[in-house]
Amino acid sequence: MRLQTFLLPLVSLATFAAAAEVTTEYTLTNTCSRKTQRGDSIEVHYRGTLASDGSVFDTSYKRGQPLSFTVGKGMVIKGWDEGLLDMCIGDKRKLTIPPEFGYGQRAMGSIPAGSTLVFETELMGIQGVEKEEGGKKEEL
């Protein structure tokens, strides 16, 4: 009985942890010889909305300037560090990011605590990598 009492919370915790993951929808893919990797300095255009009501909380397109950062260094939310790996320049992805991979249980500007975030992203560049012309594009 004691073992069962101890294991039940662990099983519940494992189920909760497994349920929280970044969902990636590939909306435009290209073929290329060099994809994004941890440590790359990249430029990404994005539109961020709340999954709860679709309201836009931020967009780089309005500013006319993509966001520049280094992937995998914790400069952005964890959902971006993981969701923007293995992309070719010009690829587009829609990332649905649960709170555990976003801002968690803290509010951030107009983003309420515990929010699931949806980002439409477009990889504009990888520092030191030329965009390959003629790569196969596939809109999904």
mmCIF file with all atom_site columns, C-alpha atoms in Angstrom:
data_model
loop_
_atom_site.group_PDB
_atom_site.id
_atom_site.type_symbol
_atom_site.label_atom_id
_atom_site.label_alt_id
_atom_site.label_comp_id
_atom_site.label_asym_id
_atom_site.label_entity_id
_atom_site.label_seq_id
_atom_site.pdbx_PDB_ins_code
_atom_site.Cartn_x
_atom_site.Cartn_y
_atom_site.Cartn_z
_atom_site.occupancy
_atom_site.B_iso_or_equiv
_atom_site.pdbx_formal_charge
_atom_site.auth_seq_id
_atom_site.auth_comp_id
_atom_site.auth_asym_id
_atom_site.auth_atom_id
_atom_site.pdbx_PDB_model_num
ATOM 1   C CA . MET A 1 1   ? 0.000  0.000  0.000   1.00 0.00 ? 1   MET A CA 1
ATOM 2   C CA . ARG A 1 2   ? 2.807  2.416  0.829   1.00 0.00 ? 2   ARG A CA 1
ATOM 3   C CA . LEU A 1 3   ? 4.495  1.766  -2.509  1.00 0.00 ? 3   LEU A CA 1
ATOM 4   C CA . GLN A 1 4   ? 1.249  2.387  -4.358  1.00 0.00 ? 4   GLN A CA 1
ATOM 5   C CA . THR A 1 5   ? 0.710  5.649  -2.439  1.00 0.00 ? 5   THR A CA 1
ATOM 6   C CA . PHE A 1 6   ? 4.213  6.782  -3.384  1.00 0.00 ? 6   PHE A CA 1
ATOM 7   C CA . LEU A 1 7   ? 4.043  5.738  -7.058  1.00 0.00 ? 7   LEU A CA 1
ATOM 8   C CA . LEU A 1 8   ? 0.660  7.287  -7.890  1.00 0.00 ? 8   LEU A CA 1
ATOM 9   C CA . PRO A 1 9   ? 1.903  10.904 -7.592  1.00 0.00 ? 9   PRO A CA 1
ATOM 10  C CA . LEU A 1 10  ? 4.988  10.036 -9.665  1.00 0.00 ? 10  LEU A CA 1
ATOM 11  C CA . VAL A 1 11  ? 2.872  8.497  -12.427 1.00 0.00 ? 11  VAL A CA 1
ATOM 12  C CA . SER A 1 12  ? 0.600  11.548 -12.406 1.00 0.00 ? 12  SER A CA 1
ATOM 13  C CA . LEU A 1 13  ? 3.591  13.881 -12.593 1.00 0.00 ? 13  LEU A CA 1
ATOM 14  C CA . ALA A 1 14  ? 5.113  11.897 -15.471 1.00 0.00 ? 14  ALA A CA 1
ATOM 15  C CA . THR A 1 15  ? 1.823  12.005 -17.377 1.00 0.00 ? 15  THR A CA 1
ATOM 16  C CA . PHE A 1 16  ? 1.615  15.788 -16.903 1.00 0.00 ? 16  PHE A CA 1
ATOM 17  C CA . ALA A 1 17  ? 5.219  16.304 -18.020 1.00 0.00 ? 17  ALA A CA 1
ATOM 18  C CA . ALA A 1 18  ? 4.747  14.126 -21.101 1.00 0.00 ? 18  ALA A CA 1
ATOM 19  C CA . ALA A 1 19  ? 1.601  16.036 -22.105 1.00 0.00 ? 19  ALA A CA 1
ATOM 20  C CA . ALA A 1 20  ? 3.427  19.378 -22.272 1.00 0.00 ? 20  ALA A CA 1
ATOM 21  C CA . GLU A 1 21  ? 5.301  19.663 -25.543 1.00 0.00 ? 21  GLU A CA 1
ATOM 22  C CA . VAL A 1 22  ? 5.795  22.087 -28.388 1.00 0.00 ? 22  VAL A CA 1
ATOM 23  C CA . THR A 1 23  ? 3.644  21.249 -31.404 1.00 0.00 ? 23  THR A CA 1
ATOM 24  C CA . THR A 1 24  ? 5.151  22.078 -34.790 1.00 0.00 ? 24  THR A CA 1
ATOM 25  C CA . GLU A 1 25  ? 3.162  22.514 -37.993 1.00 0.00 ? 25  GLU A CA 1
ATOM 26  C CA . TYR A 1 26  ? 5.373  22.736 -41.079 1.00 0.00 ? 26  TYR A CA 1
ATOM 27  C CA . THR A 1 27  ? 3.689  25.296 -43.347 1.00 0.00 ? 27  THR A CA 1
ATOM 28  C CA . LEU A 1 28  ? 6.489  25.794 -45.920 1.00 0.00 ? 28  LEU A CA 1
ATOM 29  C CA . THR A 1 29  ? 9.587  23.639 -46.244 1.00 0.00 ? 29  THR A CA 1
ATOM 30  C CA . ASN A 1 30  ? 12.636 23.920 -48.477 1.00 0.00 ? 30  ASN A CA 1
ATOM 31  C CA . THR A 1 31  ? 15.463 21.535 -49.194 1.00 0.00 ? 31  THR A CA 1
ATOM 32  C CA . CYS A 1 32  ? 18.922 22.721 -48.225 1.00 0.00 ? 32  CYS A CA 1
ATOM 33  C CA . SER A 1 33  ? 22.325 21.396 -47.266 1.00 0.00 ? 33  SER A CA 1
ATOM 34  C CA . ARG A 1 34  ? 22.569 23.453 -44.055 1.00 0.00 ? 34  ARG A CA 1
ATOM 35  C CA . LYS A 1 35  ? 19.782 23.654 -41.479 1.00 0.00 ? 35  LYS A CA 1
ATOM 36  C CA . THR A 1 36  ? 19.649 25.551 -38.190 1.00 0.00 ? 36  THR A CA 1
ATOM 37  C CA . GLN A 1 37  ? 21.617 24.078 -35.290 1.00 0.00 ? 37  GLN A CA 1
ATOM 38  C CA . ARG A 1 38  ? 22.167 25.002 -31.645 1.00 0.00 ? 38  ARG A CA 1
ATOM 39  C CA . GLY A 1 39  ? 24.596 27.913 -31.498 1.00 0.00 ? 39  GLY A CA 1
ATOM 40  C CA . ASP A 1 40  ? 23.544 29.458 -34.831 1.00 0.00 ? 40  ASP A CA 1
ATOM 41  C CA . SER A 1 41  ? 22.793 33.175 -34.965 1.00 0.00 ? 41  SER A CA 1
ATOM 42  C CA . ILE A 1 42  ? 19.503 33.392 -36.854 1.00 0.00 ? 42  ILE A CA 1
ATOM 43  C CA . GLU A 1 43  ? 16.923 35.935 -37.978 1.00 0.00 ? 43  GLU A CA 1
ATOM 44  C CA . VAL A 1 44  ? 13.233 35.069 -37.640 1.00 0.00 ? 44  VAL A CA 1
ATOM 45  C CA . HIS A 1 45  ? 10.088 36.924 -38.584 1.00 0.00 ? 45  HIS A CA 1
ATOM 46  C CA . TYR A 1 46  ? 7.124  35.971 -36.406 1.00 0.00 ? 46  TYR A CA 1
ATOM 47  C CA . ARG A 1 47  ? 3.548  36.667 -35.388 1.00 0.00 ? 47  ARG A CA 1
ATOM 48  C CA . GLY A 1 48  ? 2.621  35.679 -31.821 1.00 0.00 ? 48  GLY A CA 1
ATOM 49  C CA . THR A 1 49  ? -0.967 35.033 -30.730 1.00 0.00 ? 49  THR A CA 1
ATOM 50  C CA . LEU A 1 50  ? -2.693 33.642 -27.667 1.00 0.00 ? 50  LEU A CA 1
ATOM 51  C CA . ALA A 1 51  ? -4.146 30.172 -28.233 1.00 0.00 ? 51  ALA A CA 1
ATOM 52  C CA . SER A 1 52  ? -7.058 31.055 -25.952 1.00 0.00 ? 52  SER A CA 1
ATOM 53  C CA . ASP A 1 53  ? -8.560 33.809 -28.119 1.00 0.00 ? 53  ASP A CA 1
ATOM 54  C CA . GLY A 1 54  ? -6.253 34.366 -31.125 1.00 0.00 ? 54  GLY A CA 1
ATOM 55  C CA . SER A 1 55  ? -5.312 37.896 -30.086 1.00 0.00 ? 55  SER A CA 1
ATOM 56  C CA . VAL A 1 56  ? -1.954 39.103 -31.414 1.00 0.00 ? 56  VAL A CA 1
ATOM 57  C CA . PHE A 1 57  ? 0.499  40.065 -28.675 1.00 0.00 ? 57  PHE A CA 1
ATOM 58  C CA . ASP A 1 58  ? 3.570  40.721 -30.847 1.00 0.00 ? 58  ASP A CA 1
ATOM 59  C CA . THR A 1 59  ? 4.718  40.656 -34.454 1.00 0.00 ? 59  THR A CA 1
ATOM 60  C CA . SER A 1 60  ? 8.052  41.437 -36.071 1.00 0.00 ? 60  SER A CA 1
ATOM 61  C CA . TYR A 1 61  ? 6.381  41.999 -39.440 1.00 0.00 ? 61  TYR A CA 1
ATOM 62  C CA . LYS A 1 62  ? 4.850  45.304 -38.248 1.00 0.00 ? 62  LYS A CA 1
ATOM 63  C CA . ARG A 1 63  ? 8.303  46.521 -37.218 1.00 0.00 ? 63  ARG A CA 1
ATOM 64  C CA . GLY A 1 64  ? 9.766  45.410 -40.548 1.00 0.00 ? 64  GLY A CA 1
ATOM 65  C CA . GLN A 1 65  ? 12.685 43.804 -38.719 1.00 0.00 ? 65  GLN A CA 1
ATOM 66  C CA . PRO A 1 66  ? 13.136 40.091 -37.928 1.00 0.00 ? 66  PRO A CA 1
ATOM 67  C CA . LEU A 1 67  ? 14.311 39.078 -34.469 1.00 0.00 ? 67  LEU A CA 1
ATOM 68  C CA . SER A 1 68  ? 17.992 38.100 -34.275 1.00 0.00 ? 68  SER A CA 1
ATOM 69  C CA . PHE A 1 69  ? 19.226 35.677 -31.614 1.00 0.00 ? 69  PHE A CA 1
ATOM 70  C CA . THR A 1 70  ? 21.380 32.613 -31.030 1.00 0.00 ? 70  THR A CA 1
ATOM 71  C CA . VAL A 1 71  ? 19.445 29.326 -31.031 1.00 0.00 ? 71  VAL A CA 1
ATOM 72  C CA . GLY A 1 72  ? 19.830 27.068 -27.988 1.00 0.00 ? 72  GLY A CA 1
ATOM 73  C CA . LYS A 1 73  ? 21.412 29.675 -25.701 1.00 0.00 ? 73  LYS A CA 1
ATOM 74  C CA . GLY A 1 74  ? 18.318 30.594 -23.657 1.00 0.00 ? 74  GLY A CA 1
ATOM 75  C CA . MET A 1 75  ? 17.979 34.023 -25.273 1.00 0.00 ? 75  MET A CA 1
ATOM 76  C CA . VAL A 1 76  ? 14.338 33.263 -26.163 1.00 0.00 ? 76  VAL A CA 1
ATOM 77  C CA . ILE A 1 77  ? 11.656 31.013 -24.705 1.00 0.00 ? 77  ILE A CA 1
ATOM 78  C CA . LYS A 1 78  ? 12.423 27.300 -24.651 1.00 0.00 ? 78  LYS A CA 1
ATOM 79  C CA . GLY A 1 79  ? 9.709  26.581 -27.229 1.00 0.00 ? 79  GLY A CA 1
ATOM 80  C CA . TRP A 1 80  ? 11.619 28.680 -29.769 1.00 0.00 ? 80  TRP A CA 1
ATOM 81  C CA . ASP A 1 81  ? 15.010 27.189 -28.864 1.00 0.00 ? 81  ASP A CA 1
ATOM 82  C CA . GLU A 1 82  ? 13.586 23.741 -29.642 1.00 0.00 ? 82  GLU A CA 1
ATOM 83  C CA . GLY A 1 83  ? 10.997 24.538 -32.311 1.00 0.00 ? 83  GLY A CA 1
ATOM 84  C CA . LEU A 1 84  ? 13.301 26.455 -34.649 1.00 0.00 ? 84  LEU A CA 1
ATOM 85  C CA . LEU A 1 85  ? 15.968 23.758 -35.024 1.00 0.00 ? 85  LEU A CA 1
ATOM 86  C CA . ASP A 1 86  ? 16.514 21.894 -38.318 1.00 0.00 ? 86  ASP A CA 1
ATOM 87  C CA . MET A 1 87  ? 15.081 24.665 -40.505 1.00 0.00 ? 87  MET A CA 1
ATOM 88  C CA . CYS A 1 88  ? 16.217 25.810 -43.927 1.00 0.00 ? 88  CYS A CA 1
ATOM 89  C CA . ILE A 1 89  ? 16.302 29.516 -44.758 1.00 0.00 ? 89  ILE A CA 1
ATOM 90  C CA . GLY A 1 90  ? 12.820 30.411 -46.005 1.00 0.00 ? 90  GLY A CA 1
ATOM 91  C CA . ASP A 1 91  ? 11.048 27.678 -44.030 1.00 0.00 ? 91  ASP A CA 1
ATOM 92  C CA . LYS A 1 92  ? 7.851  28.584 -42.214 1.00 0.00 ? 92  LYS A CA 1
ATOM 93  C CA . ARG A 1 93  ? 6.509  26.863 -39.123 1.00 0.00 ? 93  ARG A CA 1
ATOM 94  C CA . LYS A 1 94  ? 3.597  27.321 -36.781 1.00 0.00 ? 94  LYS A CA 1
ATOM 95  C CA . LEU A 1 95  ? 4.652  26.567 -33.197 1.00 0.00 ? 95  LEU A CA 1
ATOM 96  C CA . THR A 1 96  ? 2.090  25.939 -30.469 1.00 0.00 ? 96  THR A CA 1
ATOM 97  C CA . ILE A 1 97  ? 3.927  26.403 -27.190 1.00 0.00 ? 97  ILE A CA 1
ATOM 98  C CA . PRO A 1 98  ? 2.470  25.355 -23.827 1.00 0.00 ? 98  PRO A CA 1
ATOM 99  C CA . PRO A 1 99  ? 3.267  27.476 -20.755 1.00 0.00 ? 99  PRO A CA 1
ATOM 100 C CA . GLU A 1 100 ? 6.047  25.088 -19.662 1.00 0.00 ? 100 GLU A CA 1
ATOM 101 C CA . PHE A 1 101 ? 8.000  26.038 -22.810 1.00 0.00 ? 101 PHE A CA 1
ATOM 102 C CA . GLY A 1 102 ? 6.883  29.684 -22.823 1.00 0.00 ? 102 GLY A CA 1
ATOM 103 C CA . TYR A 1 103 ? 6.525  32.037 -19.872 1.00 0.00 ? 103 TYR A CA 1
ATOM 104 C CA . GLY A 1 104 ? 5.113  29.516 -17.398 1.00 0.00 ? 104 GLY A CA 1
ATOM 105 C CA . GLN A 1 105 ? 2.909  30.850 -14.650 1.00 0.00 ? 105 GLN A CA 1
ATOM 106 C CA . ARG A 1 106 ? 4.086  34.457 -14.870 1.00 0.00 ? 106 ARG A CA 1
ATOM 107 C CA . ALA A 1 107 ? 2.450  37.201 -16.891 1.00 0.00 ? 107 ALA A CA 1
ATOM 108 C CA . MET A 1 108 ? 4.601  38.906 -19.520 1.00 0.00 ? 108 MET A CA 1
ATOM 109 C CA . GLY A 1 109 ? 3.245  42.203 -20.843 1.00 0.00 ? 109 GLY A CA 1
ATOM 110 C CA . SER A 1 110 ? -0.134 41.452 -22.459 1.00 0.00 ? 110 SER A CA 1
ATOM 111 C CA . ILE A 1 111 ? 0.433  37.679 -22.126 1.00 0.00 ? 111 ILE A CA 1
ATOM 112 C CA . PRO A 1 112 ? -1.511 36.265 -19.138 1.00 0.00 ? 112 PRO A CA 1
ATOM 113 C CA . ALA A 1 113 ? 0.176  33.784 -16.803 1.00 0.00 ? 113 ALA A CA 1
ATOM 114 C CA . GLY A 1 114 ? -0.206 30.163 -17.885 1.00 0.00 ? 114 GLY A CA 1
ATOM 115 C CA . SER A 1 115 ? -0.822 31.001 -21.550 1.00 0.00 ? 115 SER A CA 1
ATOM 116 C CA . THR A 1 116 ? -0.338 28.675 -24.487 1.00 0.00 ? 116 THR A CA 1
ATOM 117 C CA . LEU A 1 117 ? 1.290  30.678 -27.273 1.00 0.00 ? 117 LEU A CA 1
ATOM 118 C CA . VAL A 1 118 ? 1.034  30.255 -31.048 1.00 0.00 ? 118 VAL A CA 1
ATOM 119 C CA . PHE A 1 119 ? 3.810  31.602 -33.262 1.00 0.00 ? 119 PHE A CA 1
ATOM 120 C CA . GLU A 1 120 ? 3.824  31.734 -37.044 1.00 0.00 ? 120 GLU A CA 1
ATOM 121 C CA . THR A 1 121 ? 7.545  31.843 -37.826 1.00 0.00 ? 121 THR A CA 1
ATOM 122 C CA . GLU A 1 122 ? 9.677  32.341 -40.935 1.00 0.00 ? 122 GLU A CA 1
ATOM 123 C CA . LEU A 1 123 ? 13.437 31.749 -40.942 1.00 0.00 ? 123 LEU A CA 1
ATOM 124 C CA . MET A 1 124 ? 14.965 34.707 -42.776 1.00 0.00 ? 124 MET A CA 1
ATOM 125 C CA . GLY A 1 125 ? 18.633 33.882 -42.332 1.00 0.00 ? 125 GLY A CA 1
ATOM 126 C CA . ILE A 1 126 ? 21.429 31.979 -40.614 1.00 0.00 ? 126 ILE A CA 1
ATOM 127 C CA . GLN A 1 127 ? 24.561 34.033 -40.011 1.00 0.00 ? 127 GLN A CA 1
ATOM 128 C CA . GLY A 1 128 ? 27.372 32.836 -42.282 1.00 0.00 ? 128 GLY A CA 1
ATOM 129 C CA . VAL A 1 129 ? 25.076 30.650 -44.427 1.00 0.00 ? 129 VAL A CA 1
ATOM 130 C CA . GLU A 1 130 ? 24.018 31.618 -47.930 1.00 0.00 ? 130 GLU A CA 1
ATOM 131 C CA . LYS A 1 131 ? 20.422 31.016 -48.950 1.00 0.00 ? 131 LYS A CA 1
ATOM 132 C CA . GLU A 1 132 ? 20.364 28.208 -51.481 1.00 0.00 ? 132 GLU A CA 1
ATOM 133 C CA . GLU A 1 133 ? 18.473 29.065 -54.643 1.00 0.00 ? 133 GLU A CA 1
ATOM 134 C CA . GLY A 1 134 ? 16.390 26.475 -56.398 1.00 0.00 ? 134 GLY A CA 1
ATOM 135 C CA . GLY A 1 135 ? 15.770 24.345 -53.306 1.00 0.00 ? 135 GLY A CA 1
ATOM 136 C CA . LYS A 1 136 ? 12.521 22.418 -53.482 1.00 0.00 ? 136 LYS A CA 1
ATOM 137 C CA . LYS A 1 137 ? 9.681  24.245 -51.761 1.00 0.00 ? 137 LYS A CA 1
ATOM 138 C CA . GLU A 1 138 ? 6.690  22.415 -50.444 1.00 0.00 ? 138 GLU A CA 1
ATOM 139 C CA . GLU A 1 139 ? 3.697  24.278 -49.052 1.00 0.00 ? 139 GLU A CA 1
ATOM 140 C CA . LEU A 1 140 ? 1.877  22.097 -46.598 1.00 0.00 ? 140 LEU A CA 1
#
